Short mmCIF file of C-alpha atoms in Angstrom, two decimals:
data_model
loop_
_atom_site.label_atom_id
_atom_site.label_comp_id
_atom_site.label_asym_id
_atom_site.label_seq_id
_atom_site.Cartn_x
_atom_site.Cartn_y
_atom_site.Cartn_z
CA UNK A 24 149.94 68.37 33.06
CA UNK A 25 147.07 66.39 34.56
CA UNK A 26 148.26 63.93 37.22
CA UNK A 27 145.83 61.50 38.83
CA UNK A 28 145.73 58.84 41.50
CA UNK A 29 143.23 55.98 41.32
CA UNK A 30 142.83 52.91 43.51
CA UNK A 31 141.34 50.52 40.95
CA UNK A 32 140.62 47.70 43.42
CA UNK A 33 141.70 44.95 41.01
CA UNK A 34 143.04 46.09 37.64
CA UNK A 35 141.97 43.05 35.61
CA UNK A 36 138.52 42.69 37.12
CA UNK A 37 137.85 46.40 36.56
CA UNK A 38 139.90 46.95 33.41
CA UNK A 39 136.86 48.06 31.40
CA UNK A 40 136.17 50.77 33.98
CA UNK A 41 139.78 51.95 33.97
CA UNK A 42 139.98 52.11 30.18
CA UNK A 43 136.66 53.93 29.93
CA UNK A 44 137.84 56.48 32.47
CA UNK A 45 141.21 57.00 30.77
CA UNK A 46 139.43 57.74 27.48
CA UNK A 47 136.98 60.08 29.19
CA UNK A 48 139.27 62.02 31.54
CA UNK A 49 142.47 61.91 29.45
CA UNK A 50 144.91 62.28 32.37
CA UNK A 51 148.55 62.69 31.39
CA UNK A 52 149.99 60.64 34.25
CA UNK A 53 148.18 58.20 36.52
CA UNK A 54 149.28 56.47 39.72
CA UNK A 55 147.31 53.25 40.25
CA UNK A 56 146.97 51.24 43.46
CA UNK A 57 145.63 47.88 44.54
CA UNK A 58 146.37 46.13 41.26
CA UNK A 59 145.78 42.71 42.86
CA UNK A 60 147.80 41.10 40.06
CA UNK A 61 151.31 39.68 39.72
CA UNK A 62 153.68 41.40 37.32
CA UNK A 63 152.98 39.00 34.46
CA UNK A 64 149.23 39.70 34.57
CA UNK A 65 149.44 43.47 34.28
CA UNK A 66 147.35 44.44 31.19
CA UNK A 67 150.11 46.37 29.45
CA UNK A 68 148.80 45.86 25.90
CA UNK A 69 145.32 47.26 26.61
CA UNK A 70 146.79 50.30 28.33
CA UNK A 71 149.37 50.84 25.61
CA UNK A 72 146.58 50.77 22.99
CA UNK A 73 145.24 53.96 24.60
CA UNK A 74 148.61 55.65 24.23
CA UNK A 75 150.00 55.10 27.73
CA UNK A 76 153.40 53.77 28.72
CA UNK A 77 153.49 51.98 32.07
CA UNK A 78 155.72 50.72 34.84
CA UNK A 79 154.34 48.56 37.63
CA UNK A 80 155.14 46.61 40.76
CA UNK A 81 152.59 43.83 41.04
CA UNK A 82 151.63 41.36 43.72
CA UNK A 83 149.35 38.35 43.57
CA UNK A 84 145.92 38.87 45.18
CA UNK A 85 146.80 42.09 47.05
CA UNK A 86 148.55 45.44 46.79
CA UNK A 87 150.38 46.45 43.61
CA UNK A 88 151.15 49.94 42.24
CA UNK A 89 151.76 51.39 38.79
CA UNK A 90 152.50 54.64 36.96
CA UNK A 91 151.05 55.37 33.51
CA UNK A 92 152.13 58.19 31.20
CA UNK A 93 151.04 59.52 27.83
CA UNK A 94 153.32 62.60 27.93
CA UNK A 95 156.78 61.14 27.78
CA UNK A 96 159.03 58.30 28.78
CA UNK A 97 158.83 56.99 32.34
CA UNK A 98 162.25 57.00 33.98
CA UNK A 99 161.91 54.73 37.00
CA UNK A 100 163.87 55.93 40.05
CA UNK A 101 162.69 53.55 42.77
CA UNK A 102 160.46 50.53 43.39
CA UNK A 103 159.74 49.70 46.98
CA UNK A 104 160.11 51.95 50.02
CA UNK A 105 163.52 51.83 51.71
CA UNK A 106 164.04 51.13 55.40
CA UNK A 107 162.80 47.55 55.81
CA UNK A 108 164.59 45.21 53.35
CA UNK A 109 162.47 42.20 54.26
CA UNK A 110 159.22 43.98 53.39
CA UNK A 111 157.81 42.16 50.34
CA UNK A 112 154.57 44.13 49.97
CA UNK A 113 154.26 46.05 46.69
CA UNK A 114 153.28 49.53 47.83
CA UNK A 115 155.64 52.16 46.37
CA UNK A 116 156.92 53.10 42.92
CA UNK A 117 158.65 56.30 41.78
CA UNK A 118 159.65 57.78 38.44
CA UNK A 119 160.53 60.98 36.59
CA UNK A 120 158.06 61.91 33.85
CA UNK A 121 158.28 65.01 31.68
CA UNK A 122 160.34 66.93 34.24
CA UNK A 123 158.23 65.94 37.27
CA UNK A 124 159.21 63.38 39.90
CA UNK A 125 156.16 61.28 40.69
CA UNK A 126 155.71 58.74 43.46
CA UNK A 127 152.74 56.38 43.58
CA UNK A 128 151.98 54.73 46.91
CA UNK A 129 149.52 52.51 48.72
CA UNK A 130 149.75 52.88 52.49
CA UNK A 131 148.76 49.79 54.56
CA UNK A 132 145.21 49.69 55.91
CA UNK A 133 146.33 48.83 59.44
CA UNK A 134 143.20 47.12 60.74
CA UNK A 135 142.59 45.62 63.18
CA UNK A 136 144.16 47.72 65.89
CA UNK A 137 145.96 47.16 68.09
CA UNK A 138 147.96 44.46 66.39
CA UNK A 139 150.81 43.69 63.97
CA UNK A 140 149.02 45.19 60.94
CA UNK A 141 148.63 48.52 62.74
CA UNK A 142 152.25 48.44 63.89
CA UNK A 143 153.33 47.78 60.30
CA UNK A 144 151.29 50.77 59.11
CA UNK A 145 153.00 53.10 61.58
CA UNK A 146 156.43 51.77 60.62
CA UNK A 147 155.54 52.27 56.95
CA UNK A 148 154.60 55.89 57.62
CA UNK A 149 157.92 56.40 59.43
CA UNK A 150 159.79 54.98 56.44
CA UNK A 151 157.75 57.18 54.09
CA UNK A 152 158.56 60.25 56.17
CA UNK A 153 162.27 59.46 56.05
CA UNK A 154 162.29 58.88 52.29
CA UNK A 155 160.19 61.92 51.43
CA UNK A 156 162.59 64.07 53.45
CA UNK A 157 165.11 63.39 50.66
CA UNK A 158 162.65 64.57 47.96
CA UNK A 159 160.94 67.64 49.45
CA UNK A 160 163.65 70.15 48.54
CA UNK A 161 164.51 68.87 45.06
CA UNK A 162 164.89 71.58 42.43
CA UNK A 163 162.01 70.11 40.42
CA UNK A 164 158.28 69.55 40.93
CA UNK A 165 157.62 66.47 43.08
CA UNK A 166 154.18 64.84 43.31
CA UNK A 167 153.31 62.12 45.84
CA UNK A 168 150.03 60.46 44.88
CA UNK A 169 148.11 57.50 46.17
CA UNK A 170 145.83 55.83 48.67
CA UNK A 171 147.16 56.96 52.06
CA UNK A 172 144.46 55.11 54.04
CA UNK A 173 144.04 58.05 56.39
CA UNK A 174 141.37 60.68 56.91
CA UNK A 175 143.45 63.64 58.10
CA UNK A 176 140.65 65.57 59.86
CA UNK A 177 137.01 65.29 60.89
CA UNK A 178 136.16 67.17 57.69
CA UNK A 179 137.41 64.18 55.70
CA UNK A 180 134.94 61.60 56.98
CA UNK A 181 131.19 61.20 57.07
CA UNK A 182 130.08 60.92 60.74
CA UNK A 183 133.57 60.96 62.35
CA UNK A 184 132.43 59.36 65.60
CA UNK A 185 131.76 56.09 63.81
CA UNK A 186 135.43 55.86 62.81
CA UNK A 187 137.23 56.73 66.04
CA UNK A 188 138.40 53.14 66.59
CA UNK A 189 139.44 52.47 62.98
CA UNK A 190 143.08 52.37 61.85
CA UNK A 191 142.33 54.90 59.10
CA UNK A 192 141.29 57.48 61.69
CA UNK A 193 143.48 56.58 64.66
CA UNK A 194 145.27 59.54 66.30
CA UNK A 195 148.66 57.97 65.61
CA UNK A 196 147.90 57.69 61.89
CA UNK A 197 146.54 61.21 61.60
CA UNK A 198 149.65 62.43 63.39
CA UNK A 199 151.84 60.53 60.93
CA UNK A 200 150.11 62.25 58.01
CA UNK A 201 150.42 65.63 59.72
CA UNK A 202 154.18 65.01 60.06
CA UNK A 203 154.40 64.82 56.27
CA UNK A 204 152.69 68.19 55.92
CA UNK A 205 155.03 69.70 58.53
CA UNK A 206 157.90 68.44 56.41
CA UNK A 207 156.72 70.90 53.76
CA UNK A 208 154.31 68.95 51.57
CA UNK A 209 151.03 70.53 50.46
CA UNK A 210 147.80 68.53 50.38
CA UNK A 211 146.59 69.71 46.96
CA UNK A 212 142.85 69.11 47.44
CA UNK A 213 142.72 70.70 50.87
CA UNK A 214 144.92 73.60 49.74
CA UNK A 215 142.38 74.64 47.09
CA UNK A 216 139.26 73.49 48.96
CA UNK A 217 140.01 74.24 52.62
CA UNK A 218 136.46 74.03 53.98
CA UNK A 219 134.68 71.58 51.67
CA UNK A 220 133.58 68.06 52.46
CA UNK A 221 135.23 66.10 49.66
CA UNK A 222 135.36 62.31 49.59
CA UNK A 223 137.32 59.85 47.47
CA UNK A 224 136.00 56.52 48.81
CA UNK A 225 132.55 55.13 49.48
CA UNK A 226 131.77 51.61 50.72
CA UNK A 227 129.77 49.39 48.38
CA UNK A 228 127.01 48.76 50.90
CA UNK A 229 124.06 50.77 52.32
CA UNK A 230 124.02 53.12 49.29
CA UNK A 231 127.06 54.91 50.65
CA UNK A 232 127.83 56.63 47.35
CA UNK A 233 124.25 57.68 46.74
CA UNK A 234 124.10 59.13 50.27
CA UNK A 235 127.57 60.63 49.92
CA UNK A 236 128.64 58.84 53.08
CA UNK A 237 132.30 58.76 52.22
CA UNK A 238 135.90 59.20 53.26
CA UNK A 239 138.80 61.21 51.86
CA UNK A 240 141.72 58.79 51.93
CA UNK A 241 143.30 59.32 48.49
CA UNK A 242 145.68 62.28 48.50
CA UNK A 243 148.12 64.13 46.29
CA UNK A 244 150.98 65.93 48.02
CA UNK A 245 153.15 68.57 46.33
CA UNK A 246 156.51 70.08 47.13
CA UNK A 247 156.90 73.85 46.75
CA UNK A 248 157.97 73.60 43.10
CA UNK A 249 154.85 71.62 42.23
CA UNK A 250 152.54 73.79 44.35
CA UNK A 251 153.74 76.86 42.46
CA UNK A 252 152.29 75.28 39.31
CA UNK A 253 149.02 74.06 40.81
CA UNK A 254 146.00 75.10 38.76
CA UNK A 255 143.26 72.78 40.05
CA UNK A 256 142.61 69.75 42.23
CA UNK A 257 139.38 67.76 42.02
CA UNK A 258 137.79 64.36 42.61
CA UNK A 259 136.33 62.78 39.48
CA UNK A 260 133.24 61.08 40.91
CA UNK A 261 131.96 59.81 37.57
CA UNK A 262 133.52 56.32 37.53
CA UNK A 263 132.39 55.63 41.09
CA UNK A 264 128.82 55.62 39.77
CA UNK A 265 129.48 53.08 37.01
CA UNK A 266 128.73 49.37 37.20
CA UNK A 267 131.42 46.97 38.45
CA UNK A 268 133.55 49.89 39.56
CA UNK A 269 136.12 50.51 42.29
CA UNK A 270 135.00 51.82 45.66
CA UNK A 271 137.42 54.74 45.11
CA UNK A 272 137.19 57.71 42.75
CA UNK A 273 140.20 59.27 41.00
CA UNK A 274 141.80 62.45 42.30
CA UNK A 275 143.29 64.75 39.64
CA UNK A 276 145.58 67.75 39.89
CA UNK A 277 146.46 70.02 37.00
CA UNK A 278 149.94 71.56 36.98
CA UNK A 279 150.82 74.45 34.69
CA UNK A 280 153.87 74.15 32.47
CA UNK A 281 155.46 77.07 34.32
CA UNK A 282 155.02 78.44 37.86
CA UNK A 283 152.08 80.77 38.22
CA UNK A 284 152.97 84.46 38.41
CA UNK A 285 152.31 86.15 41.70
CA UNK A 286 149.88 89.01 41.56
CA UNK A 287 151.45 92.47 41.85
CA UNK A 288 150.68 94.29 45.07
#
């Protein structure tokens, strides 16, 4: 089961890119972020024509998340992160698909710091931590996928010193991400590629992609049941090089149908 996360940076403006990538990569389930479209403008028909069902939580101009599936019905379990009822930003959606619980999220950027946007980001991480604590030990594979807007370590950013004062690299934010891992979640990419410089985002300017001057801010976290099925975890850089594309590249994990057997000692 191939599960991907992709910040599309405007689903209607970049629909041709998304559809081309779906046909090329053939992921089974996709978590999308930054739809930048209200619910009524989600391009359901075009996505359905490629064989994908979809649920989404849109928002005009900003934010917005969705889950697509071509391997079974999407059973929605939650839309919106609990803990702050007045929060109207569309950043979290969750569903069961083909025996796997999948959460798609878009963590706030948090800039500038200090300030209310940064405070909101830290509160959002606290709420995420509390909610994921209820999912980590489920007796089923659980996959948390999305744009976390954090580079967890120096290995995840080109020239770390240039980012020390940014909300994506602030010590408080890195600590918040580390708290999730201490809860028991596995960072799929880093688990299989512990020492590699792997990026998922490159700015549009100064030939950042061509120079590979990027950041790793899109992550897929797995509980123990999902990690036991993990076959591969990669960044698909191809769509980042296309015209009129997102500044992010998709991250894809492949989960086996059954847990991998442990080698005999």
